[in-house]
Coordinates of C-alpha atoms and ligand atoms in Angstrom, one line a residue:
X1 CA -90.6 -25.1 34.5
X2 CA -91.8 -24.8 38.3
X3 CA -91.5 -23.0 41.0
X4 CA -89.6 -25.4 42.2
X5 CA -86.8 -25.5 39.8
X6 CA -86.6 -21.7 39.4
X7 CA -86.1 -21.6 42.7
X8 CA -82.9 -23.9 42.7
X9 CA -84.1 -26.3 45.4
X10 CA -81.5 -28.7 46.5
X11 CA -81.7 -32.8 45.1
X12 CA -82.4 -33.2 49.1
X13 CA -85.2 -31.2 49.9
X14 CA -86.8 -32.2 46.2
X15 CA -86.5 -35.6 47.1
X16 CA -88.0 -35.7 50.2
X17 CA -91.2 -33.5 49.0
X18 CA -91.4 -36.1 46.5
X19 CA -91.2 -39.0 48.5
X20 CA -94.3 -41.0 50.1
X21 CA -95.4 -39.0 53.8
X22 CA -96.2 -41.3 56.4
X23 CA -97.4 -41.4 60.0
X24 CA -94.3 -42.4 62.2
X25 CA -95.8 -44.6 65.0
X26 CA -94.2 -47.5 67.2
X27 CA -90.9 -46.9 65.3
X28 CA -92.5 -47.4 61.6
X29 CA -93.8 -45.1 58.7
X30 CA -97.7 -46.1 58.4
X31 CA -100.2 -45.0 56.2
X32 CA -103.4 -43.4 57.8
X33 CA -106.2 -45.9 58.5
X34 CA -108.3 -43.3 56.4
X35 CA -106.4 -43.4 53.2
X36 CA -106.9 -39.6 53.1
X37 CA -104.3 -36.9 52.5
X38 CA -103.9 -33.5 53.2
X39 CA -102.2 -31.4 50.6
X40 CA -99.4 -28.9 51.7
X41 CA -98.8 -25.6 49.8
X42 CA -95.8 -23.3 49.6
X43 CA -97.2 -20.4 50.6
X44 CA -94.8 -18.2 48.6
X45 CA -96.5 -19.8 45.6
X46 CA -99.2 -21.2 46.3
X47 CA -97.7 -24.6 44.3
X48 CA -98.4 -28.1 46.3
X49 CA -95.5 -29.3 47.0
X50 CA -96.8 -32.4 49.1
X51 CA -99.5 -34.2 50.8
X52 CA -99.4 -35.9 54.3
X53 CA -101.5 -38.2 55.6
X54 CA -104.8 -36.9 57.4
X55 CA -104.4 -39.2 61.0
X56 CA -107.7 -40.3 62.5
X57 CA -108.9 -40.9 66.3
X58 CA -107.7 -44.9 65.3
X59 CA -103.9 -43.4 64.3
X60 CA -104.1 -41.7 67.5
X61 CA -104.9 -44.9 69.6
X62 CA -102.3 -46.6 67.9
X63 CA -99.5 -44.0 68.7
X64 CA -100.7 -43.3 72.2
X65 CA -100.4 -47.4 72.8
X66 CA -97.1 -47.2 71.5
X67 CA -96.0 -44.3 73.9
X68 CA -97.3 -46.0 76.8
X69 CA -95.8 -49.2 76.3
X70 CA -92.4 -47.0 75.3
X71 CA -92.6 -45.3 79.1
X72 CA -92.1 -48.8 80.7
X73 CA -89.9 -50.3 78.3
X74 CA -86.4 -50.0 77.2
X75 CA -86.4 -45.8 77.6
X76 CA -87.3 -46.2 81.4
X77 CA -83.8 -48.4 82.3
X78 CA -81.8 -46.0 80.1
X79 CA -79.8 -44.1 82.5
X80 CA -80.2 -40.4 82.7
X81 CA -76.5 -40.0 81.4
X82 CA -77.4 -42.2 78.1
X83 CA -80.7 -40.5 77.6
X84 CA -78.2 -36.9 77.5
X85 CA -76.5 -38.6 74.6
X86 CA -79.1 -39.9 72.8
X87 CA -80.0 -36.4 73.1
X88 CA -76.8 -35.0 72.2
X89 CA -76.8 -36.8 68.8
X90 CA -80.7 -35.7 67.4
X91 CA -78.7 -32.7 67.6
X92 CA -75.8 -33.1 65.7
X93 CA -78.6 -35.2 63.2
X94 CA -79.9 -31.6 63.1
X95 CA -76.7 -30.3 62.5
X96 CA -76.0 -32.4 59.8
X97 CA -79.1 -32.0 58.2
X98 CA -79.4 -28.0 58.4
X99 CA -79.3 -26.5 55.4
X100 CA -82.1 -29.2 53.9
X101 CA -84.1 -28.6 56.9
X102 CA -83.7 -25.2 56.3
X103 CA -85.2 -25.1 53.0
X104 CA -87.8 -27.5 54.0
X105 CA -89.0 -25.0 56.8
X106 CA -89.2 -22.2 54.0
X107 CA -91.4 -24.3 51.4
X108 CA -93.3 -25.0 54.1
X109 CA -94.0 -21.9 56.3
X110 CA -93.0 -19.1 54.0
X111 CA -90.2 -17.5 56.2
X112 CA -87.3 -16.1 54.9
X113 CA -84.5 -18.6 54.4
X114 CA -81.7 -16.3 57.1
X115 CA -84.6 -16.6 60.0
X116 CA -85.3 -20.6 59.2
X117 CA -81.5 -21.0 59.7
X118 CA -80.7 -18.7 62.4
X119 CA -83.9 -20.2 64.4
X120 CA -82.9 -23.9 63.8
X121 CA -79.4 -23.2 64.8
X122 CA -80.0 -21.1 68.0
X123 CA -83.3 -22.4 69.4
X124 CA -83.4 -26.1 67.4
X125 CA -80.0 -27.8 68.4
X126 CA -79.2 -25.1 71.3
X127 CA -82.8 -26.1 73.0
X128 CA -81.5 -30.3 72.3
X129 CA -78.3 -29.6 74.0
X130 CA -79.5 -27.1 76.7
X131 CA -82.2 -30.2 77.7
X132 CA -79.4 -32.7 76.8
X133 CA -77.6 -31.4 80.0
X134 CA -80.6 -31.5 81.9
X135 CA -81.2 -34.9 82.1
X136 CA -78.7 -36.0 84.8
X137 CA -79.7 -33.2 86.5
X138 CA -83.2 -34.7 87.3
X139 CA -83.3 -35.1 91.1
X140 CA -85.4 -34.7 94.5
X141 CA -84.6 -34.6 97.3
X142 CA -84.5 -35.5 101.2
X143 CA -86.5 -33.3 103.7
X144 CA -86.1 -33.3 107.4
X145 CA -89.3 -34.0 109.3
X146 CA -90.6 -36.8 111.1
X147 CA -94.4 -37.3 110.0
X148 CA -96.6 -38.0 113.2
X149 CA -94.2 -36.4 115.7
X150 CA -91.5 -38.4 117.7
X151 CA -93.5 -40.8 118.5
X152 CA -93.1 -42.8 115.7
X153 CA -90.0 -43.1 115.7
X154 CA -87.4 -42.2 113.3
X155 CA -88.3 -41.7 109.2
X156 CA -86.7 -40.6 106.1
X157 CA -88.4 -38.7 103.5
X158 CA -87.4 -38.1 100.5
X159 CA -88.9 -37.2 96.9
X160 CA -88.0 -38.2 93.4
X161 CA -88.4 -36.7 90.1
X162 CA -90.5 -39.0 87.7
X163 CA -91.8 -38.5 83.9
X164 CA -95.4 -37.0 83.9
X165 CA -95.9 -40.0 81.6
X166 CA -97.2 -40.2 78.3
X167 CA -97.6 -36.2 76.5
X168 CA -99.4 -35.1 73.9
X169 CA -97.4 -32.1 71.7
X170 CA -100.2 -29.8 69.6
X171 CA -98.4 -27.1 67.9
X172 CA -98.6 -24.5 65.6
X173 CA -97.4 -23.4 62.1
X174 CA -95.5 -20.0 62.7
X175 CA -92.4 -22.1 63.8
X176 CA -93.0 -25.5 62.8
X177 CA -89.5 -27.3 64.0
X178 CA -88.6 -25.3 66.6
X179 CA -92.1 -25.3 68.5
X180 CA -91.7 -29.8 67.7
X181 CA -88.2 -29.2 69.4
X182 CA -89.5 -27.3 72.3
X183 CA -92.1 -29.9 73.3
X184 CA -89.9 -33.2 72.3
X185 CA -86.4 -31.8 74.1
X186 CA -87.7 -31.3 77.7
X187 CA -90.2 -34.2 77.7
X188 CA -87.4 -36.7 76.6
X189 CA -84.8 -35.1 78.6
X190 CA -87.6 -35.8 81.7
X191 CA -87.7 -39.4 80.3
X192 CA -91.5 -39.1 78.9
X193 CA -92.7 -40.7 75.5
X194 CA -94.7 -38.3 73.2
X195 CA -96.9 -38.1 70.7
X196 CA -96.2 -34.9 68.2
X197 CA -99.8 -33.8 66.6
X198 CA -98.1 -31.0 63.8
X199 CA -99.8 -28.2 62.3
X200 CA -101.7 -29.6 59.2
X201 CA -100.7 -26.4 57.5
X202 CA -96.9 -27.3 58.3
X203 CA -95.7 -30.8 58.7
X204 CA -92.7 -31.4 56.9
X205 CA -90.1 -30.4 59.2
X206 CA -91.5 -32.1 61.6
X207 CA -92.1 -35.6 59.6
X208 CA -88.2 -35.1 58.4
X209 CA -86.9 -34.9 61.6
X210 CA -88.9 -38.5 62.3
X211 CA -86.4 -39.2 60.3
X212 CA -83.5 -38.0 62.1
X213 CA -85.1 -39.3 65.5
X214 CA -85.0 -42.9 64.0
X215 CA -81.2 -42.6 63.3
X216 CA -80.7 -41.0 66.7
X217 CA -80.9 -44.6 68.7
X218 CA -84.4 -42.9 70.6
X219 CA -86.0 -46.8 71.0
X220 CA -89.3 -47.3 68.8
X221 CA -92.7 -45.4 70.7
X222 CA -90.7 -43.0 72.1
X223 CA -91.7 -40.4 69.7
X224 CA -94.5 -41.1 67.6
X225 CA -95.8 -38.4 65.1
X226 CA -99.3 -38.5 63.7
X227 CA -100.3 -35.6 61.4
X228 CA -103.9 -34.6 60.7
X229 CA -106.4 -32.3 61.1
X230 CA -106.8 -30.8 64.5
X231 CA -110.8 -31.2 64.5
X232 CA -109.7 -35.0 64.2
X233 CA -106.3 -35.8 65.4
X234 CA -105.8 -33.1 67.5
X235 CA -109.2 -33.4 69.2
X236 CA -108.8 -37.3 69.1
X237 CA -105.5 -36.4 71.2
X238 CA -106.4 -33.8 73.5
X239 CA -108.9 -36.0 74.7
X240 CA -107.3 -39.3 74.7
X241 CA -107.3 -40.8 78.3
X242 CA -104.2 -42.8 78.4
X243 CA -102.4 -39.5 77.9
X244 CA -101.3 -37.5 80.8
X245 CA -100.5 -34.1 79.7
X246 CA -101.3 -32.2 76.8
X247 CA -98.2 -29.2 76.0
X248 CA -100.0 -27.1 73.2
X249 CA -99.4 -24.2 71.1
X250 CA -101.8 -22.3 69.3
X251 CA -104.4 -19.7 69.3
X252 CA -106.7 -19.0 72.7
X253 CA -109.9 -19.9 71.0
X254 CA -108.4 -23.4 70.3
X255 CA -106.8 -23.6 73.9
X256 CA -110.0 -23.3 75.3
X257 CA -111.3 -26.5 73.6
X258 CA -108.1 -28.2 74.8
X259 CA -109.2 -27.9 78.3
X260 CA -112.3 -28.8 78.3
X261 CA -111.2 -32.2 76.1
X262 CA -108.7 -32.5 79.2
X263 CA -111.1 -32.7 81.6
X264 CA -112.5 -36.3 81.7
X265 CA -108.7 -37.9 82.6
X266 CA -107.9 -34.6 84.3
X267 CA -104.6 -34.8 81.9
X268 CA -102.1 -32.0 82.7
X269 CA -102.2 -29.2 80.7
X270 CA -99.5 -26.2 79.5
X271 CA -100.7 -23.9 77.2
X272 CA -98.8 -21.2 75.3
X273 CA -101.5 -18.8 73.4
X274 CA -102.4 -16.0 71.3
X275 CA -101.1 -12.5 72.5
X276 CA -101.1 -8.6 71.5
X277 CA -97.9 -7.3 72.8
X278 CA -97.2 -4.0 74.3
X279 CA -94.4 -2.0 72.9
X280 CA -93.6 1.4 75.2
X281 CA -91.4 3.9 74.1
X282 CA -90.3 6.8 76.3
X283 CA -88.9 9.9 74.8
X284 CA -85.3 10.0 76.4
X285 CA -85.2 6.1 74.1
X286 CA -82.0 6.0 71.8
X287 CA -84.3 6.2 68.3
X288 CA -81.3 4.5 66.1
X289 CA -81.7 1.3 68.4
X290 CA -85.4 1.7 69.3
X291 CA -86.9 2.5 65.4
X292 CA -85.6 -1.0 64.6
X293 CA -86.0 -3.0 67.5
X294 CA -89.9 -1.7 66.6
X295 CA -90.0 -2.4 63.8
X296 CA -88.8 -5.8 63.6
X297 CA -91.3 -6.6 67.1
X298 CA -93.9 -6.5 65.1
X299 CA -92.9 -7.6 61.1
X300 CA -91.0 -10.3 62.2
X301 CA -92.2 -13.5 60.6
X302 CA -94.9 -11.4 59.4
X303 CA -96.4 -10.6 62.3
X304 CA -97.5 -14.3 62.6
X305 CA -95.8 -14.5 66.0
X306 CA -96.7 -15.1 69.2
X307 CA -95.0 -12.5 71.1
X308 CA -95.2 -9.5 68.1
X309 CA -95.0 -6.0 69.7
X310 CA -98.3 -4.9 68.0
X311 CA -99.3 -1.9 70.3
X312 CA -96.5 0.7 70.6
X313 CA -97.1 3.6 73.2
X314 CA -95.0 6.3 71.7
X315 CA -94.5 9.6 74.0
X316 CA -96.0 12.4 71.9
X317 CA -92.5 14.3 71.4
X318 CA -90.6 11.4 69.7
X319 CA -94.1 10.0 67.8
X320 CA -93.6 12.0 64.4
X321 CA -89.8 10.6 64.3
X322 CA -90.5 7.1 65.5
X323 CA -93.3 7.0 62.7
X324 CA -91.6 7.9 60.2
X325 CA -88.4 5.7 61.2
X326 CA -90.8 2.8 61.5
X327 CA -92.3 3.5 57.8
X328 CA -89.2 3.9 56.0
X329 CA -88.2 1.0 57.3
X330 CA -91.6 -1.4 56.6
X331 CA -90.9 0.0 53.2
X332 CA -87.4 -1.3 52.9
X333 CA -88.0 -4.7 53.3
X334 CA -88.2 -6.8 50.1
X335 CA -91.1 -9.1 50.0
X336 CA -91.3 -12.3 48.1
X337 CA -90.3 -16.0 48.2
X338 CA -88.2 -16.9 51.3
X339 CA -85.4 -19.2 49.3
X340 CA -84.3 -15.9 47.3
X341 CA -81.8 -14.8 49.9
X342 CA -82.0 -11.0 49.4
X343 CA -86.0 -11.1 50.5
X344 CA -86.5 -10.2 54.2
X345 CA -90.1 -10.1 54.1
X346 CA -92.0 -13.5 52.8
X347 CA -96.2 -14.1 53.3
X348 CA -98.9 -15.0 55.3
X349 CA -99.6 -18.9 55.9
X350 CA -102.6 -19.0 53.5
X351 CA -105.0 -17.6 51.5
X352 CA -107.6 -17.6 54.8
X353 CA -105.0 -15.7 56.7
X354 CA -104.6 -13.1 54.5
X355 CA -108.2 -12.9 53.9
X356 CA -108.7 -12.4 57.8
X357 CA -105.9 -9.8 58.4
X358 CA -106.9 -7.9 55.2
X359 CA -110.4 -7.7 57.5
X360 CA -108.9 -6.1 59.8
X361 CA -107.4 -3.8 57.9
X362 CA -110.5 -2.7 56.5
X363 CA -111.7 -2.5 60.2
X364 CA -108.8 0.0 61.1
X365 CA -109.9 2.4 58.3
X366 CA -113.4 2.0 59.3
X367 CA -112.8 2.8 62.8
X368 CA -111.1 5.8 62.0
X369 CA -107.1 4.8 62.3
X370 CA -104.8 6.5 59.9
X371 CA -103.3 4.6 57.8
X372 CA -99.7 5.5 57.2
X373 CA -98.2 2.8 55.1
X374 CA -99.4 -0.5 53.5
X375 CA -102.7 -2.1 53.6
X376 CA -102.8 -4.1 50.5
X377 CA -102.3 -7.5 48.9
X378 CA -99.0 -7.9 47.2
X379 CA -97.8 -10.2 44.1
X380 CA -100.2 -12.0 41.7
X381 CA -98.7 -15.5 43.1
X382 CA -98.6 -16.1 47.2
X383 CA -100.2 -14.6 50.2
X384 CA -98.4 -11.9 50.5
X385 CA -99.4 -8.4 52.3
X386 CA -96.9 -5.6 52.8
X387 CA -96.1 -4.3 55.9
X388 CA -98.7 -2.3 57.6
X389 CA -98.9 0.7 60.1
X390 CA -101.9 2.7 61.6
X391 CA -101.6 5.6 63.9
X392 CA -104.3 7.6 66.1
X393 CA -105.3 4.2 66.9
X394 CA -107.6 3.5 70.6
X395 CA -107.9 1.2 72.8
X396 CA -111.3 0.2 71.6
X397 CA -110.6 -0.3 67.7
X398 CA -110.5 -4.0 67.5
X399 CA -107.3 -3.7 65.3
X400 CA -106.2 -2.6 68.9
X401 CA -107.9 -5.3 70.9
X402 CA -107.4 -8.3 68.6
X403 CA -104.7 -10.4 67.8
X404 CA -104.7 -10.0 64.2
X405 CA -101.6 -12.2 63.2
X406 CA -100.7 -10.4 60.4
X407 CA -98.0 -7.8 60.0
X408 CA -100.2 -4.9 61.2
X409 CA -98.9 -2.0 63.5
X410 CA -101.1 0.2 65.9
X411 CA -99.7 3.2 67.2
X412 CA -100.9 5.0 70.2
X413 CA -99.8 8.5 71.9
X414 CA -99.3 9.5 75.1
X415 CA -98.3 12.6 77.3
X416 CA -97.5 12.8 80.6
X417 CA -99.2 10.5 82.0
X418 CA -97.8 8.5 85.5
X419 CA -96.5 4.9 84.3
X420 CA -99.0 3.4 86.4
X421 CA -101.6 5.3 83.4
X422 CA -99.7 4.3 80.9
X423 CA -99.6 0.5 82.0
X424 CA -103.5 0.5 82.8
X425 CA -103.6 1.6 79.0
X426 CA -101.2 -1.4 77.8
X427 CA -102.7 -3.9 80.2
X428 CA -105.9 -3.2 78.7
X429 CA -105.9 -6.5 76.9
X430 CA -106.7 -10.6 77.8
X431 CA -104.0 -11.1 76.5
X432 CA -100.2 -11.2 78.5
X433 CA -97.8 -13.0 77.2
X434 CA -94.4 -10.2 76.1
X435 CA -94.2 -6.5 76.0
X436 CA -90.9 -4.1 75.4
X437 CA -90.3 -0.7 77.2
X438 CA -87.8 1.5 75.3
X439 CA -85.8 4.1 77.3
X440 CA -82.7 5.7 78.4
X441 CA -83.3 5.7 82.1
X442 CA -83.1 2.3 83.8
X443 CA -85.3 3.2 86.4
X444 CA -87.8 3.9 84.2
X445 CA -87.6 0.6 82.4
X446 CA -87.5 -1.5 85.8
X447 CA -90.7 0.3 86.9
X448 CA -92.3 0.1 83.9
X449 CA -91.6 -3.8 83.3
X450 CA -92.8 -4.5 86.8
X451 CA -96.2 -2.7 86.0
X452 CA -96.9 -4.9 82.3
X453 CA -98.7 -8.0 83.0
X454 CA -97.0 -10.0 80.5
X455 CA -95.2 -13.1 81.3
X456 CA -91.9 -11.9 79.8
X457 CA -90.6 -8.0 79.6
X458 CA -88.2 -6.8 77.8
X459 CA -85.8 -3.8 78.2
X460 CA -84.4 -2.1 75.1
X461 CA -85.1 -5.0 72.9
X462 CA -88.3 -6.8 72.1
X463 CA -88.6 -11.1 72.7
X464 CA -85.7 -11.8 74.4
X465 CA -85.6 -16.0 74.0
X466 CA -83.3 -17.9 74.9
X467 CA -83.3 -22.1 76.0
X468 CA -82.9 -21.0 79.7
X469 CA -85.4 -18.0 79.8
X470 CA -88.8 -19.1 81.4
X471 CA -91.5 -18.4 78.7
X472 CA -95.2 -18.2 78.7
X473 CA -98.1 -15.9 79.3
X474 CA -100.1 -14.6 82.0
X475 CA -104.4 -14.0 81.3
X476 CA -105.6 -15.5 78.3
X477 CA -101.6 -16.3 77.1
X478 CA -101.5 -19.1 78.4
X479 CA -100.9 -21.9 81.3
X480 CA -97.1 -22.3 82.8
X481 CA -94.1 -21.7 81.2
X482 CA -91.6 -23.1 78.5
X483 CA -88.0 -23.1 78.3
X484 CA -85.9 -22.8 80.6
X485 CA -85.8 -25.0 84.6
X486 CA -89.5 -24.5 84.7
X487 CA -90.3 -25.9 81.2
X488 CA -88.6 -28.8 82.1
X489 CA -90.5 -28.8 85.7
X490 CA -93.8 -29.3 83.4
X491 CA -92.5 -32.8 82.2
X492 CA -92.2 -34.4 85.8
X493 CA -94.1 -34.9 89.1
X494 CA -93.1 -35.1 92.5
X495 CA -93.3 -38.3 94.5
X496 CA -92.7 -38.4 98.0
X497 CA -91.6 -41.7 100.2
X498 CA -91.5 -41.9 103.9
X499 CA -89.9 -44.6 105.9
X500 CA -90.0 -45.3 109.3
X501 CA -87.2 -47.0 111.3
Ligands
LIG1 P1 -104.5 -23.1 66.0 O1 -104.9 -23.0 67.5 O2 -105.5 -22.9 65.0 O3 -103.8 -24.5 65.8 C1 -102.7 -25.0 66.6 C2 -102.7 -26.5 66.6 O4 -103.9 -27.0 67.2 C3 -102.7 -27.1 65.2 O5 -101.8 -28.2 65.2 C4 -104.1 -27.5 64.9 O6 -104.2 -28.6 64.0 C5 -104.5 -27.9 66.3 N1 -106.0 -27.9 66.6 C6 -106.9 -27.1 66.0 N2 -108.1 -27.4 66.5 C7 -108.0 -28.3 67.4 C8 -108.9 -29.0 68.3 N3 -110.2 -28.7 68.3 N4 -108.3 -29.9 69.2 C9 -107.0 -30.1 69.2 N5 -106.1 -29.5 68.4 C10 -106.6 -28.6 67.5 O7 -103.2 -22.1 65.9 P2 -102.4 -21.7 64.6 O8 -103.3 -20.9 63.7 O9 -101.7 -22.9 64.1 O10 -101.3 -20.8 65.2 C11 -101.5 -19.4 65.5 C12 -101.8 -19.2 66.9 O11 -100.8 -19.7 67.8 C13 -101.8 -17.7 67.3 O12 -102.9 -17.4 68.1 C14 -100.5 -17.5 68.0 O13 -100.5 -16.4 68.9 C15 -100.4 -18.8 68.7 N6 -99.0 -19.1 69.1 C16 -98.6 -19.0 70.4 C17 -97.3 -19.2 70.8 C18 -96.8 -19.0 72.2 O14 -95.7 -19.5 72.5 N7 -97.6 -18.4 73.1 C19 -96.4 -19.5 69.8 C20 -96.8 -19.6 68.5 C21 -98.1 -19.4 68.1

């Protein structure tokens, strides 16, 4: 018996793992001009459970052509109303297909089965219908001045909204269908065509809602979807010239090749990066609110996510309770595969990431952290690690510097020092892209938030996301912002017409 049968997988998702992967361009399911495959592993188990085809530069060309000649066809004349709806239904395709999505984003990335289905329903189809209403919203406007003086008589100006053009989606496999989601929903809602490049590590959900886009009515080279390696197909697409903006998601290191591939087109470029997130507690916080929301800033999903609260600032006179709160609770959680639905706690993406976080675990000792809780490989089967927390940890251990990715803790003290001290301490990172304060006094909290250079602060909770929040980092975090008015602003450019009468 396998895996996959202990672990009562439904006729739906077994199907579609064994059913033939294919590259979804120009409104058809293709096979890679290679012939090669990559496999795909559940990382719970380390089983293959598929294999997807490895695109090449050639798949590439193909799908860009497609979502050029998409932009000018039948999705340009679809009014703004129509493209809401069109919207509107990939949604309810969603809907209707949650609980085998679901499973499918388990198998796939390893998270527990409660945060696949809480993320698909609040960010997946809430992000559709929050850009669905968008749409019609798309508009310039007139502006009041007469170009040249009075001389010339009389003009008009005014500006309209347009589709960037053709975009390029890279993303990453900590989230795989919600980070497809983010990039598809505000391009389409702005009336762009795409071309999704997903994580090689992670492409199911993304190849099964091809799927769901077909039945949606989006016309054919709308939404192409070419999976591969990203030394081939994403390279092959972040340097593509008939592309005109590249939205990626993914470590710094890879964000830097992504704009230097950019540069010969001078494509447009948003990027959403690594970070190592500042968590601050003062010691008037509300411990029975603040021990979790720590907690769960940095374990969640792992650690393998973006904006995990990795550094906490503790005041000295509510360290000792807040460490041992913390502990107690990394123990509690019960690691193993994500479809079981009492585990909280699944593993790392693959046998490489656990090899590099258990590095830096290592490193910690070495540098002389303590080690309160963790630290070691779990299971015989599956990349798991359990949760890890290190106190008396600087500013200058690279477990503190890093971003590790893993679900590794580092604790730091301090006194009574001004907040502007304690934010020089917490800044002292490239990265900037979320950061929590913890605290009873709300002037505290304001000032403090003001001083973190992080893109998004949050007070008495850690991550706040929601559809309408702007999100993205500052420093090495990233370029612009998702979600939100302004994520949608990244999908469009301004034109500007002037008559004179
Ligand atoms: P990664 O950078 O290794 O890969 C991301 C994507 O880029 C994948 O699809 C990959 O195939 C592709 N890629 C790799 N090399 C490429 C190249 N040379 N040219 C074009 N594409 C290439 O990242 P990952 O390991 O998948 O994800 C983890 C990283 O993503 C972490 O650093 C994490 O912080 C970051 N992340 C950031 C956010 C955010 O919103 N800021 C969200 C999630 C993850």
């Amino acid at each position: 018996m396998t895996n996959k049968d202990k672990l009562k997988i439904s006729e739906e998702a077994k199907n579609f793992l064994e059913s033939e992967h294919l590259l979804f361009i120009d409104g058809e399911w293709k096979q890679s001009s290679s012939g090669e495959k990559i496999p795909v592993f559940d990382p719970a188990t380390e089983e293959k459970i598929a294999e997807v085809q490895s695109g090449t530069t050639k798949d590439i060309d193909l799908a860009v052509n497609a979502a050029r000649e998409a932009l000018s066809g039948e999705w340009a004349n679809i009014p703004s109303h129509d493209r809401a709806q069109i919207l509107h239904r990939l949604s309810d395709e969603i809907e209707a297909n949650f609980s085998v999505l679901s499973e499918l984003e388990v198998l796939d990335n390893g998270m527990p089965l409660e945060l696949a289905q809480y993320s698909i329903a609040s960010h997946g189809v809430t992000l559709l219908r929050y850009y669905a209403s968008w749409a019609p919203k798309i508009h310039g406007k007139t502006i009041p001045v007469s170009p040249g003086g009075a001389m010339n008589g009389e003009s008009l100006t005014y500006t309209k909204r347009e589709p960037i053009g053709v975009v390029g989606a890279i993303i990453p496999w900590n989230s795989p269908l919600i980070f497809a989601i983010l990039k598809l929903a505000p391009a389409l809602a702005a009336g762009c065509t795409v071309v999704l490049k997903p994580a090689e590590l992670t492409p199911l959900t993304a190849l099964y809602f091809g799927h769901l886009i077909e039945k949606s009515g989006i016309p054919k080279g709308v939404v192409n979807i070419v999976t591969g390696l990203g030394e081939t197909a994403g390279d092959a697409l972040a340097k593509h010239n008939d592309v005109d903006k590249i939205t990626f998601t993914g470590s710094t290191e890879v964000g830097k090749k992504i704009v230097s591939s950019s540069i010969n087109n001078l494509k447009k470029v948003t990027l959403e990066l690594g970070g190592k997130s500042p968590v601050i507690v003062f010691d008037d916080a509300d411990l029975e609110k603040t021990i979790p929301g720590v907690a769960r800033a940095c374990f969640f999903l792992q650690g393998q996510n973006c904006m995990a609260g990795t550094r906490v600032f503790v005041h000295e006179d509510i360290h000792d309770e807040l460490v041992a709160g913390v502990k107690s609770m990394a123990e509690s959680f019960q690691i193993g595969h994500g479809l079981i639905q009492t585990n909280d706690f699944g593993p790392l993406i693959s046998g490489d990431q656990r090899k590099r976080v258990m590095k830096y675990i290592k490193q910690g000792i070495s540098e002389g952290a303590t080690l309160v809780c963790g630290g070691n490989e779990v299971n015989d089967r599956g990349y798991f690690i359990e949760p890890t927390i290190f106190t008396d940890v600087t500013g200058e251990m690279s477990i503190a510097k890093e971003e590790i990715f893993g679900p590794v803790l580092c604790i730091e003290k301090f006194s009574n020092e001004s907040l502007e001290e304690i934010a020089k301490r917490a800044n002292k990172t490239t990265y900037g892209l979320s950061g929590s304060v913890w605290t009873n006094d709300i002037s505290t909290g304001h000032k403090m938030a003001a001083l973190i250079d992080s893109g998004q602060v949050s007070i008495n909770c850690h991550a706040a996301v929601d559809s309408a929040i702007p999100f993205g980092g500052n420093k090495q975090s990233g370029w612009g912002r998702e979600f939100g008015e302004e994520g949608l602003d990244s999908y469009l450019k301004t034109k500007a017409t002037t008559v004179m009468y």
